[in-house]
Amino acid sequence: MPGVSLVGSGSACLTVQLTNDDLSQRVDTSDEWIAARTGIRQRHLAAATDSLSSLATEAARNALAMADLSAEEVDLILLATSTPDDLFGTACQVQAALGATRAVAFDLTAACSGFVFALVTAAQYIRTGVFKNVVVIGADVLSRWTDWDDRTTCVLFGDGAGAVVLRASERDRLLGFELCSDGSLNHCLNLAYQPETAPLVGDINVQMGTFSPITMNGREVYKFAVSRVPEVIEKALFRAGLTTADIDWMVLHQANQRILDAVADRLGVPSDRVVSNMARHGNTSAASIPLALDEAVRAGKIQPGDVIATAGFGAGLTWGAAIIQWR
Ligand code: UT7
């Protein structure tokens, strides 16, 4: 059975920055409150000329360059997103923009767990021998669906895109994983469709609604994250035949610095092994893990052979962990 190697990472550079002080001009909040409760100091926003597909394409292009792989060699593009340009799917626009003419491309939606779910999905295609070269992208423009007058949510989110390249290899570097869902908790975090009935003909109606901005029960999601994330990482480690002592880096979904600290504490992972870009990016949903990974790789922190415990968690509710070895 072919193994899976991660051979490149990339991210998009977003130039618009929104600081906590900027936000305090819009809602009743402060830099002190946001920094103390979340660790966030600023976040990036997509510019008016950006699209989800342009950001995803930039991240993918940078990951392909690091992997030294041409777009024509890509077999599959998996785009994890909850904020598509097109509800029919955005991955094909990325495929066209990259010039990945041989690739099949589709979207996968699992909110902030989307990147981990897509990584594991991509790995199955490689392990079965169907595809050799896969680009996995996590990208979200949550600013499109944020209620900018709701201080309990708007301070958390930012826009971003990150990507990795997976290749078939002799040695398998996806060492273990575990994925979970619990739809009974769906109401805790929503970007839900709101139907509006419109008359069509006679007594036949159609639903012509739209999506309403993000709503969240922050305390419930917080409790869920600090209990479920350590558990799912331990399960993935067990499948890998490893223990927490083997973790070189933890690259978790960047939701809240307090969540990162609590997870590290429960697992006994030293804080200097926890990758965090919370302060600069906030919560970028499906983008947060590949973005944090790419920054740590390019900063020379993550080195070839390092064991990385990664975990996503969020709406669905969904959560999942993957233990990977870099390159
Ligand atoms: O991708 C996964 C998605 N989401 C998450 O991971 C979020 C998980 N949850 C959290 O990160 C935290 O629950 C929050 C950061 C959202 C909130 O922090 P908290 O410590 O749980 O605060 P809280 O909701 O208990 O609110 C404490 C107080 C409240 O005031 P009262 O009722 O005590 O008077 C809030 O109204 O803080 C108030 N508050 C704020 N104050 C200033 C809530 N948001 C703000 C704000 N600025 N932005």
Coordinates of C-alpha atoms in Angstrom, one line a residue, residues 46 50-58 79-86 90-91 93-94 107 137-142 144 160-161:
A46 CA -9.9 39.6 2.4
D50 CA -9.9 39.0 -3.3
S51 CA -12.1 35.9 -3.6
L52 CA -12.1 32.6 -1.8
S53 CA -10.7 31.1 -4.9
S54 CA -8.0 33.7 -5.4
L55 CA -6.7 33.2 -1.8
A56 CA -6.9 29.4 -2.1
T57 CA -5.1 29.5 -5.4
E58 CA -2.3 31.6 -3.9
L79 CA -10.7 22.5 -0.9
A80 CA -11.9 22.6 2.7
T81 CA -14.2 25.7 3.1
S82 CA -17.4 26.8 4.6
T83 CA -17.4 30.1 2.7
P84 CA -17.4 29.2 -1.0
D85 CA -17.5 31.7 -3.9
D86 CA -20.1 29.3 -5.4
T90 CA -15.2 26.5 -5.6
A91 CA -12.4 24.0 -6.1
Q93 CA -12.1 27.6 -10.1
V94 CA -8.9 26.9 -8.2
D107 CA -15.0 21.1 -2.0
I137 CA -6.4 23.5 0.8
G138 CA -8.1 25.1 3.8
A139 CA -9.5 28.5 3.1
D140 CA -12.2 30.7 4.5
V141 CA -13.5 34.2 4.3
L142 CA -15.6 34.2 7.4
R144 CA -18.6 37.5 4.7
G160 CA -7.1 33.2 5.4
A161 CA -5.9 30.4 3.2

